[in-house]
Tab-separated table of C-alpha atoms and ligand atoms in Angstrom:
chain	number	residue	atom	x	y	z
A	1	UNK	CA	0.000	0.000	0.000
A	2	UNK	CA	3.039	2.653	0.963
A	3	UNK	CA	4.585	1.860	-2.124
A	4	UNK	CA	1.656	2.127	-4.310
A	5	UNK	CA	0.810	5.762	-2.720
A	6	UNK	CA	4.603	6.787	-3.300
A	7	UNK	CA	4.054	5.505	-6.543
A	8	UNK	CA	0.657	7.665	-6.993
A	9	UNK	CA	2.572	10.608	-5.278
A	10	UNK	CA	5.914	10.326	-7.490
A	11	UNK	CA	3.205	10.511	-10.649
A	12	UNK	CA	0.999	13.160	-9.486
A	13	UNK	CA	4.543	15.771	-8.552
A	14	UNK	CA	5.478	14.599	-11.900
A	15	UNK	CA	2.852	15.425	-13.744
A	16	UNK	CA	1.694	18.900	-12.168
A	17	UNK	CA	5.733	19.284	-13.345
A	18	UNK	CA	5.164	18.547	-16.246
A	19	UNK	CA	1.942	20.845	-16.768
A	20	UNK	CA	4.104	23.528	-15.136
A	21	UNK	CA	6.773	23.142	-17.540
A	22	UNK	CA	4.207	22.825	-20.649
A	23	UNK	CA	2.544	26.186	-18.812
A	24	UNK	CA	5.572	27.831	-18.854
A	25	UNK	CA	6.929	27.250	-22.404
A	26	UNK	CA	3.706	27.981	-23.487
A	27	UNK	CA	3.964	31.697	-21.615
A	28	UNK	CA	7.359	31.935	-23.090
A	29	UNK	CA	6.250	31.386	-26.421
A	30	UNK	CA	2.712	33.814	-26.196
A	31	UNK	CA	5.493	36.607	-25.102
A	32	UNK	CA	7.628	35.880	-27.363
A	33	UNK	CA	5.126	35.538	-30.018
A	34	UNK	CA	3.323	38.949	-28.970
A	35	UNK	CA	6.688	40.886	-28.691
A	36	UNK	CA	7.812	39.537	-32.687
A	37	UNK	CA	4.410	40.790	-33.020
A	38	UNK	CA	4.796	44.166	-31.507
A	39	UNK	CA	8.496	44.438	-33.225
A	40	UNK	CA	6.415	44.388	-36.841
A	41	UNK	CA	3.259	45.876	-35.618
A	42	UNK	CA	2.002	49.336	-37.166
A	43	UNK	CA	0.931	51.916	-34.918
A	44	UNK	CA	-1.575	54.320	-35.642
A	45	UNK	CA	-1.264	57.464	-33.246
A	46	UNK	CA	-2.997	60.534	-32.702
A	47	UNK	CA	-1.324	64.168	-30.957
A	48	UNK	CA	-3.013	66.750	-30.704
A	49	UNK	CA	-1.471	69.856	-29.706
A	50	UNK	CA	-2.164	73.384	-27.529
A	51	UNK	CA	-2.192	75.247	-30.664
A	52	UNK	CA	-4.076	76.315	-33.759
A	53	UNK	CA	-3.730	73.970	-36.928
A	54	UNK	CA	-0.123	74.387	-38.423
A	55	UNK	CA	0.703	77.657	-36.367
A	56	UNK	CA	4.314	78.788	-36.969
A	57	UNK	CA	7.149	77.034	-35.801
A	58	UNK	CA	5.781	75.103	-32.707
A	59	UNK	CA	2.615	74.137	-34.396
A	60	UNK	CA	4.920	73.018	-37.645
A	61	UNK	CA	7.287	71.516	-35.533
A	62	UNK	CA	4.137	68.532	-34.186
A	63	UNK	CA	4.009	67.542	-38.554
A	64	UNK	CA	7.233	67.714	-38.614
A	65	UNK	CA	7.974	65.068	-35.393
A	66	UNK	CA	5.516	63.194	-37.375
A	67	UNK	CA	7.265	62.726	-40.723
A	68	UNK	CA	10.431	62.489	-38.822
A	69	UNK	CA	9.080	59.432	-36.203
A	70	UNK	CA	7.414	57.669	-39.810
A	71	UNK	CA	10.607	58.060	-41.612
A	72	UNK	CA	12.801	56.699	-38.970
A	73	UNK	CA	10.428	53.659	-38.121
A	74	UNK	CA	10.189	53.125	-41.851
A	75	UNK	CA	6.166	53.707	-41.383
A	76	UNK	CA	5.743	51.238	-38.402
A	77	UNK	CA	4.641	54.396	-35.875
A	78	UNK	CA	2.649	56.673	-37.511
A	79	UNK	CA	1.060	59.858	-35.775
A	80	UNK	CA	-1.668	62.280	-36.726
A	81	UNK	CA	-1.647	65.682	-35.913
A	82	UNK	CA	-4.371	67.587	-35.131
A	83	UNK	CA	-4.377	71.438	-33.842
A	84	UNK	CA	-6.277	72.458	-30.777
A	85	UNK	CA	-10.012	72.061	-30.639
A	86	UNK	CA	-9.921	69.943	-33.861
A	87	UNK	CA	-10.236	66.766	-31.362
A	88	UNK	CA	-10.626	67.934	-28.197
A	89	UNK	CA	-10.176	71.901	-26.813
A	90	UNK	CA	-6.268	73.415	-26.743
A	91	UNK	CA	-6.386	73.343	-22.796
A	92	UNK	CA	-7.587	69.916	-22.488
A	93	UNK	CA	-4.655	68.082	-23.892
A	94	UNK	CA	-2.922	67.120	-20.563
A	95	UNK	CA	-5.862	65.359	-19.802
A	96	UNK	CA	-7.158	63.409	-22.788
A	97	UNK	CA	-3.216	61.925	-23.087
A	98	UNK	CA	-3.349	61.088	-19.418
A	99	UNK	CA	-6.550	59.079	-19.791
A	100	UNK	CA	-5.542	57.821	-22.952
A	101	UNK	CA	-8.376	58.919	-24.940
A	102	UNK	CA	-5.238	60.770	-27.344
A	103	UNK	CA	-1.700	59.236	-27.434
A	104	UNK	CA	0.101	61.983	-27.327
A	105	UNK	CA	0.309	65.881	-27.126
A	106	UNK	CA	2.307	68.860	-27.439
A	107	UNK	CA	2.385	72.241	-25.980
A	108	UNK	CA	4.054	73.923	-23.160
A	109	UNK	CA	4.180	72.670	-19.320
A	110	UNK	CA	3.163	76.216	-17.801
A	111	UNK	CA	-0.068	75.249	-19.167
A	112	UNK	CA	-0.924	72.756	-16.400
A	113	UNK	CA	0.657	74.776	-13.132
A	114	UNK	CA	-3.140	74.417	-12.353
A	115	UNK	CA	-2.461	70.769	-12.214
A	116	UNK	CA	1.112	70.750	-10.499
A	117	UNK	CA	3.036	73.888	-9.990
A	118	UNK	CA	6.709	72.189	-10.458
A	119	UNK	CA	5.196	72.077	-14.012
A	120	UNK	CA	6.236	75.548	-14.658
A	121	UNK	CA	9.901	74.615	-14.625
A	122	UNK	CA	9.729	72.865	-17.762
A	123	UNK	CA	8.581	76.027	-19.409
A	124	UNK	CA	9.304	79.325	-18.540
A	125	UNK	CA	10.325	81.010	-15.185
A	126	UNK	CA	10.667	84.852	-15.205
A	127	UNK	CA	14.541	85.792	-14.794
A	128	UNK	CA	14.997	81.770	-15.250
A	129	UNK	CA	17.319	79.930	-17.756
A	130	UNK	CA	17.808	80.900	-21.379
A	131	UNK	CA	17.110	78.125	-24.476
A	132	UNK	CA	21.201	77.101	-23.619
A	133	UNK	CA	21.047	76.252	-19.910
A	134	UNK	CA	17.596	75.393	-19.854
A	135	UNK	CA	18.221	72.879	-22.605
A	136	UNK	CA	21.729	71.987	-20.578
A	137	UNK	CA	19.478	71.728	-17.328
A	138	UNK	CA	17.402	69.251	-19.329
A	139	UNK	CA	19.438	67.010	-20.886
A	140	UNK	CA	22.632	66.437	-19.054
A	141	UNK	CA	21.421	68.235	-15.489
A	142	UNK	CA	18.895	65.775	-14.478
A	143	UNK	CA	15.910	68.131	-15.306
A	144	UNK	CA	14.575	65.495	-17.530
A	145	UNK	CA	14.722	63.281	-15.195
A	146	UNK	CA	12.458	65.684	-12.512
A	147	UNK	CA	10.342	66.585	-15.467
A	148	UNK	CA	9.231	62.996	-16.169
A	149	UNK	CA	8.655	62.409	-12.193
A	150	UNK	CA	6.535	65.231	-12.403
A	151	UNK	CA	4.502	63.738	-15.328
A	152	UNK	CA	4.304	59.966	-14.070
A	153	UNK	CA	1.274	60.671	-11.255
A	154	UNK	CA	-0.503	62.435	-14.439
A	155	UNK	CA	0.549	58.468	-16.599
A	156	UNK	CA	2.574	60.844	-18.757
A	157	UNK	CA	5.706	60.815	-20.268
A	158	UNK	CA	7.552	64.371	-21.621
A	159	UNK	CA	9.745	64.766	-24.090
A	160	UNK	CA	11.651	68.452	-25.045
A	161	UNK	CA	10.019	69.660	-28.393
A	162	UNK	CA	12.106	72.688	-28.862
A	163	UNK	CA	12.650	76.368	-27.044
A	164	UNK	CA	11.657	79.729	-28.220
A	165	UNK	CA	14.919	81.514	-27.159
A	166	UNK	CA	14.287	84.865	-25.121
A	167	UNK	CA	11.026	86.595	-25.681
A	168	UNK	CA	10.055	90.130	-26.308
A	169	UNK	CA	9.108	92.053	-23.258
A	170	UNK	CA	5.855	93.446	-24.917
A	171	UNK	CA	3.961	96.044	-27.052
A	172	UNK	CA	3.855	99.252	-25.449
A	173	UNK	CA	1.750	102.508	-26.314
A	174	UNK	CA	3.750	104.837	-23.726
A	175	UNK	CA	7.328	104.295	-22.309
A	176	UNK	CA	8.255	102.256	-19.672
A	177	UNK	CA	11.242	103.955	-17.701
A	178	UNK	CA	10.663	102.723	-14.409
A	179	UNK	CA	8.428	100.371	-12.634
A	180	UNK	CA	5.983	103.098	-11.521
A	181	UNK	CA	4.683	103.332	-15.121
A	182	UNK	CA	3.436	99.655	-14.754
A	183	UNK	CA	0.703	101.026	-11.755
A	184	UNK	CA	-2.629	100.863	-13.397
A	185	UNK	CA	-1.453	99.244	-16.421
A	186	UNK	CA	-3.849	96.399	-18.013
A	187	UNK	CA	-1.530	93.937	-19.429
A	188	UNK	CA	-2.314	90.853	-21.055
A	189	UNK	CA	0.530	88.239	-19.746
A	190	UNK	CA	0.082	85.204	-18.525
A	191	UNK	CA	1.335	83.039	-16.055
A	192	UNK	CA	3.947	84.262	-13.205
A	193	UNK	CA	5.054	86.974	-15.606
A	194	UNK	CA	0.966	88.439	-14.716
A	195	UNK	CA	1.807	87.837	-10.916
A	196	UNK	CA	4.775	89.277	-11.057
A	197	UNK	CA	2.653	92.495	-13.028
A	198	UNK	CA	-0.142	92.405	-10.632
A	199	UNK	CA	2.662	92.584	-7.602
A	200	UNK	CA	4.025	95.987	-9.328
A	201	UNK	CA	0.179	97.608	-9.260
A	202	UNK	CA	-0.849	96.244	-12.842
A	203	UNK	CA	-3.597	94.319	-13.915
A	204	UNK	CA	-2.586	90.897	-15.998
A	205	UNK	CA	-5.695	90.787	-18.130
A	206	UNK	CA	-6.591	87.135	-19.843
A	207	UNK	CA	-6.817	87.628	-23.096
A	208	UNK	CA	-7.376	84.594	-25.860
A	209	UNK	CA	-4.757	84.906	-28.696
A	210	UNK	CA	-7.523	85.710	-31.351
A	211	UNK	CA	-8.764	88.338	-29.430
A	212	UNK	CA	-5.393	90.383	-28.034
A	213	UNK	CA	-5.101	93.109	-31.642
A	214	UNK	CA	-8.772	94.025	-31.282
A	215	UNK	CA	-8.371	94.099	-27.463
A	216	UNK	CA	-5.478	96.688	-27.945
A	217	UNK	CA	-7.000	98.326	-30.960
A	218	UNK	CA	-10.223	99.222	-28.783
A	219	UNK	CA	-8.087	100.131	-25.509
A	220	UNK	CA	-9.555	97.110	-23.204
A	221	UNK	CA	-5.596	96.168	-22.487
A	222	UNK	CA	-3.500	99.290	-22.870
A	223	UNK	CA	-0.078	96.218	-23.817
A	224	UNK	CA	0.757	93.009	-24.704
A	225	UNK	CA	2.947	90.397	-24.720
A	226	UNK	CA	3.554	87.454	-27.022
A	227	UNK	CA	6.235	86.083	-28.584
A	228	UNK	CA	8.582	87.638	-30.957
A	229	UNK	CA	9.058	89.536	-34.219
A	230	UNK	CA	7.926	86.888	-36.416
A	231	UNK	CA	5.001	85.753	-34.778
A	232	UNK	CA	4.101	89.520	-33.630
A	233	UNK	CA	4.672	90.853	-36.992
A	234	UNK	CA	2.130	87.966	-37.802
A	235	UNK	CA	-0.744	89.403	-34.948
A	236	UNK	CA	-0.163	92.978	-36.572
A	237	UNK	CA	1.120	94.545	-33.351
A	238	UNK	CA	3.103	97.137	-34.924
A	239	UNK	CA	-0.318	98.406	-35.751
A	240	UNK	CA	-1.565	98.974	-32.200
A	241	UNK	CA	1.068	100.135	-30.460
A	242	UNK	CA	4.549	102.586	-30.766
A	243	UNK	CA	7.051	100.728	-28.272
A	244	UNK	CA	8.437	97.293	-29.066
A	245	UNK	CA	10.203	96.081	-25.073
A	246	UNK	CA	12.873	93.924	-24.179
A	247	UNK	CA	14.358	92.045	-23.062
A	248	UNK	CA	11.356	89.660	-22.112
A	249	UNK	CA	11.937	88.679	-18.489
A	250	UNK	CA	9.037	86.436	-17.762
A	251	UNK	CA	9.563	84.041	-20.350
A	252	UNK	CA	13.304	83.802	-21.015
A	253	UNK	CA	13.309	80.759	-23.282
A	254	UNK	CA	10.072	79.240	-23.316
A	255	UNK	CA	10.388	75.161	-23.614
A	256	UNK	CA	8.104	73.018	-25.281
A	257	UNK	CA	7.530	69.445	-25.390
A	258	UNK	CA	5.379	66.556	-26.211
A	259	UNK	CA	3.538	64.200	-23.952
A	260	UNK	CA	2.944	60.604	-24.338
A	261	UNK	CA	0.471	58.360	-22.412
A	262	UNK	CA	2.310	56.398	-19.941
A	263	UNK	CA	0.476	52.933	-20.973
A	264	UNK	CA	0.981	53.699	-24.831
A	265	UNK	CA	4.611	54.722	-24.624
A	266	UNK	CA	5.215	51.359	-22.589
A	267	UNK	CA	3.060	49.067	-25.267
A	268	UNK	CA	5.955	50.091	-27.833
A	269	UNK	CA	8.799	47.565	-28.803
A	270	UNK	CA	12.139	49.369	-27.163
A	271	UNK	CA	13.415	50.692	-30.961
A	272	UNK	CA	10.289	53.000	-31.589
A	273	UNK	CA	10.649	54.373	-28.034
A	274	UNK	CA	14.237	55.645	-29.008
A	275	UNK	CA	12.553	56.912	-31.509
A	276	UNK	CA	10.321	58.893	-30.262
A	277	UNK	CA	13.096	60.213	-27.736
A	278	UNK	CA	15.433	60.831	-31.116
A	279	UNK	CA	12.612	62.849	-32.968
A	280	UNK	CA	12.319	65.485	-30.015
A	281	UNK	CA	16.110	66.236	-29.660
A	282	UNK	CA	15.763	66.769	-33.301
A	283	UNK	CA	12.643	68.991	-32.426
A	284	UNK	CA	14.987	70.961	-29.697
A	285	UNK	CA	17.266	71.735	-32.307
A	286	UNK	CA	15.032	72.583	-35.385
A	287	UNK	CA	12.634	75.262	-33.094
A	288	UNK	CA	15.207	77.414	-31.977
A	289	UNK	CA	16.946	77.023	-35.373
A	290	UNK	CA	13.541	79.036	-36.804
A	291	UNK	CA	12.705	81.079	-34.142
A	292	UNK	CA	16.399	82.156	-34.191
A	293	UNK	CA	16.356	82.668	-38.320
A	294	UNK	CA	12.723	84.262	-38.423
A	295	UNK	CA	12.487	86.509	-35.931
A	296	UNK	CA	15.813	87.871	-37.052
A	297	UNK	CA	13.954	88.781	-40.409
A	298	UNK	CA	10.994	90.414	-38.733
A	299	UNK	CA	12.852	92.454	-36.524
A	300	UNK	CA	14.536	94.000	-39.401
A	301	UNK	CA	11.119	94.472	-41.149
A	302	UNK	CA	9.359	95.658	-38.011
A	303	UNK	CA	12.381	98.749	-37.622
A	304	UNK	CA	13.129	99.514	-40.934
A	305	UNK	CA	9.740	99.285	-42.489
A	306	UNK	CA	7.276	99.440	-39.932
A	307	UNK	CA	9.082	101.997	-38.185
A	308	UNK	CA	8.579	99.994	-34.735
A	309	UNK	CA	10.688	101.560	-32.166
A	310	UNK	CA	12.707	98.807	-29.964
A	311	UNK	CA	13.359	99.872	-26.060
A	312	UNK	CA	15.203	98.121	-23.359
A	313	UNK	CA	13.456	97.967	-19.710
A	314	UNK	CA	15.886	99.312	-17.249
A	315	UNK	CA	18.010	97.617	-15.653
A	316	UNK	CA	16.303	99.254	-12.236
A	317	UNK	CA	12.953	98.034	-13.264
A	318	UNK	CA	14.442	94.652	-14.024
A	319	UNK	CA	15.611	94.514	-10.417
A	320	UNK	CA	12.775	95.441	-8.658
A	321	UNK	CA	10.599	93.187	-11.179
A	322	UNK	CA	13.308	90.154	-10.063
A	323	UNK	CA	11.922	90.606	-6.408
A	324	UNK	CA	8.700	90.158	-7.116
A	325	UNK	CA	9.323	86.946	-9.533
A	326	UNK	CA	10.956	85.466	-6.101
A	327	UNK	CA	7.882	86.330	-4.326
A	328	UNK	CA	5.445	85.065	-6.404
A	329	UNK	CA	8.103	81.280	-7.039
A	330	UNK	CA	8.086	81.249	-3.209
A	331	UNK	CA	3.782	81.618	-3.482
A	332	UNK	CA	3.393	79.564	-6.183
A	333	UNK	CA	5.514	76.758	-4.657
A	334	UNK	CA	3.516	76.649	-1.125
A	335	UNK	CA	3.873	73.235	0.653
A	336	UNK	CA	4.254	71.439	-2.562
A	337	UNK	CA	7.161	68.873	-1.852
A	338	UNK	CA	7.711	68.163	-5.875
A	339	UNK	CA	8.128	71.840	-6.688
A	340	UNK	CA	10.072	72.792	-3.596
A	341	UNK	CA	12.712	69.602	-5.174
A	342	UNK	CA	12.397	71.135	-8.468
A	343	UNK	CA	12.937	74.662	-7.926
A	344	UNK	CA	16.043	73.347	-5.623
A	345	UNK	CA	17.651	71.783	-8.383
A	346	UNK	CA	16.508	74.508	-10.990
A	347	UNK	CA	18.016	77.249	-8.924
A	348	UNK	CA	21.008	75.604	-8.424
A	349	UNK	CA	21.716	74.615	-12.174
A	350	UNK	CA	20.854	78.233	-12.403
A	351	UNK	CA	23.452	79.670	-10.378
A	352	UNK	CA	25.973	77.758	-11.105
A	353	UNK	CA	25.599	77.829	-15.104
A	354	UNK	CA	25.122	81.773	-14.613
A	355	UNK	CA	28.550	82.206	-13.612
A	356	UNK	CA	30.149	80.331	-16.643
A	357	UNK	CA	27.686	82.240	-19.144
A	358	UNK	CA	29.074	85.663	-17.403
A	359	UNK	CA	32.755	84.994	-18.747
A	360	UNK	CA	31.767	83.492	-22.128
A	361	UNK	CA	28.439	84.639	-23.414
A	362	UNK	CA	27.559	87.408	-21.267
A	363	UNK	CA	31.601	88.499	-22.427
A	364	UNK	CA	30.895	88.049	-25.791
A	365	UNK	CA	27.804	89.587	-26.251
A	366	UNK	CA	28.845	93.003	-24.807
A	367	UNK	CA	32.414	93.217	-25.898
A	368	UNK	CA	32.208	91.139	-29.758
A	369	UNK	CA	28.400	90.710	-30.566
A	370	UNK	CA	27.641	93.417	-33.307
B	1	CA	CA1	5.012	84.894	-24.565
């Protein structure tokens, strides 16, 4: 009888073995079946971005990250782009990417501060980083890195998708010579540059982008800021107001980027992933190539044929401007243990990169720049 129920024992281990093993092989083979699969599988992807259809350079820049991601995968990841409100509304990107609804999406983080406020860190900070140190910060800093930790409790992954360089400070109908001439102004500028406004007795006024020339034109904002020559040659500008200010100190090199949704990103094979992450240094590069080349052609045209008349905020108003941007961080910020580790490592890229630009660029700008 012992025997016999060794016997049954020995057979039973050895086949539940055996059905493990089968189990397992099988397992091996469904995953390795499914990633061949997903190695020749074509995906079909939709962005859609913050900004009107095909809008210059950082609306371009979302067809061109498509042709570029299709070329490179030889087809296998294709991505339609569509331009705010076409699929869902400009401002509701973030969210239709997080819940997956839209693969992926393109704009600029300051849009969501709402959401997180280290968000703004990835965009613009007044009297923050230029396109060079920002980008620096970024890539080789570990600002990517805090960037995408920001992103993962939203199930989104960012990518860089170019920089604007430095702003203008604004469109102007009187002169600006000291801070005091700010009191009562009605401004439109977003974000902590409008804090930072509000702080020195102006009004920030919201103001959607269709609506800013007819808004100055009729005297409901008395300025305005927006980009640069080329895109404010574009809004007509010149036509509502006499003084064209820089430098722009709330949005020193504006960053953009793309967002993908955690779960899609992850469902690639590894290759189209470096892809992806390939096609927005290329978008880094390309942006600030354009904004750089355009708005070097439209600030000739606004001076010598517009007769647009280019001032520089002093460097008193800057100052006192700078406190208030410190302020309004330290506000923004609150309790928020992300953003307080952000704005740590921001400011302290900052600092230190400052010092190197001051004997190179800073050096060569004032002594060799023409
Ligand atoms: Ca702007």
């Amino acid at each position: 009888m012992k025997k016999n129920n060794l016997f049954k024992t020995i057979t039973a281990v050895l086949t539940l073995m055996l059905v493990v093993v089968s189990c397992n092989e099988k397992d091996a083979k469904t995953s390795n079946t499914s990633a061949a699969a997903a190695e020749k599988k074509v995906y079909n992807w939709q962005m859609t971005t913050t900004w009107p259809p095909n809008f210059p350079v950082v609306g371009e820049v979302a067809n061109k990250y498509a042709e570029w991601v299709e070329e490179m995968s030889n087809g296998q990841l294709k991505i339609k782009v569509y331009g705010g409100g076409e699929l869902v509304p400009s401002l509701e990107a973030f969210d239709a990417v997080s819940n997956g609804t839209i693969e992926m999406g393109s704009g600029a983080s300051y849009y969501w501060a709402g959401k997180t406020p280290a968000a703004q860190f990835f965009a613009a900070v007044p009297f923050g980083m230029n396109s060079q140190q920002l980008t620096s910060w970024l890539e080789t800093g570990g600002g990517l890195e805090l960037w995408r930790k920001t992103y993962a409790k939203f199930n989104l992954v960012p990518f860089m998708g170019g920089n604007s360089g430095v702003q203008m400070g604004g469109w102007f109908n009187k002169e600006i010579k000291s801070v005091s001439d700010l009191k009562g102004l009605k401004m439109r500028l977003p974000g902590i540059g409008g804090k930072v406004l509000q702080k020195a007795g102006g009004a920030a006024v919201l103001v959607a982008a269709g609506e800013i020339y007819t808004s100055m034109e009729r005297g409901v904002i008395d300025a305005t800021e927006w980009i640069g020559p080329y895109h404010d040659y574009k809004m007509g500008f010149n036509k509502v107001a006499k003084y064209y200010y820089t430098p722009g100190w709330h949005e020193p090199g504006t960053q953009f980027e793309f967002f993908v949704n955690k779960e899609k990103y992850d469902d690639l094979p590894k290759h189209l992933q470096a892809i992806l992450e390939a096609a927005s240094k290329r978008a880094q590069v390309w942006v600030l190539s354009e904004f750089d080349r355009q708005n070097g052609i439209f600030l000739d045209k606004l001076v010598k044929e517009e007769g647009v008349e280019v001032r520089e905020f002093s460097k008193e108003t800057l100052d006192i401007l700078r406190g208030y941007t410190d302020e309004a961080l330290r506000e923004m910020i609150g309790d928020d243990a992300l953003s307080k580790e952000v704005y740590e490592s921001y400011s302290k890229f900052q600092n230190r990169v400052s010092k190197w630009s001051k004997v190179t660029e800073q050096a060569y700008y004032n002594k060799i720049q023409k």
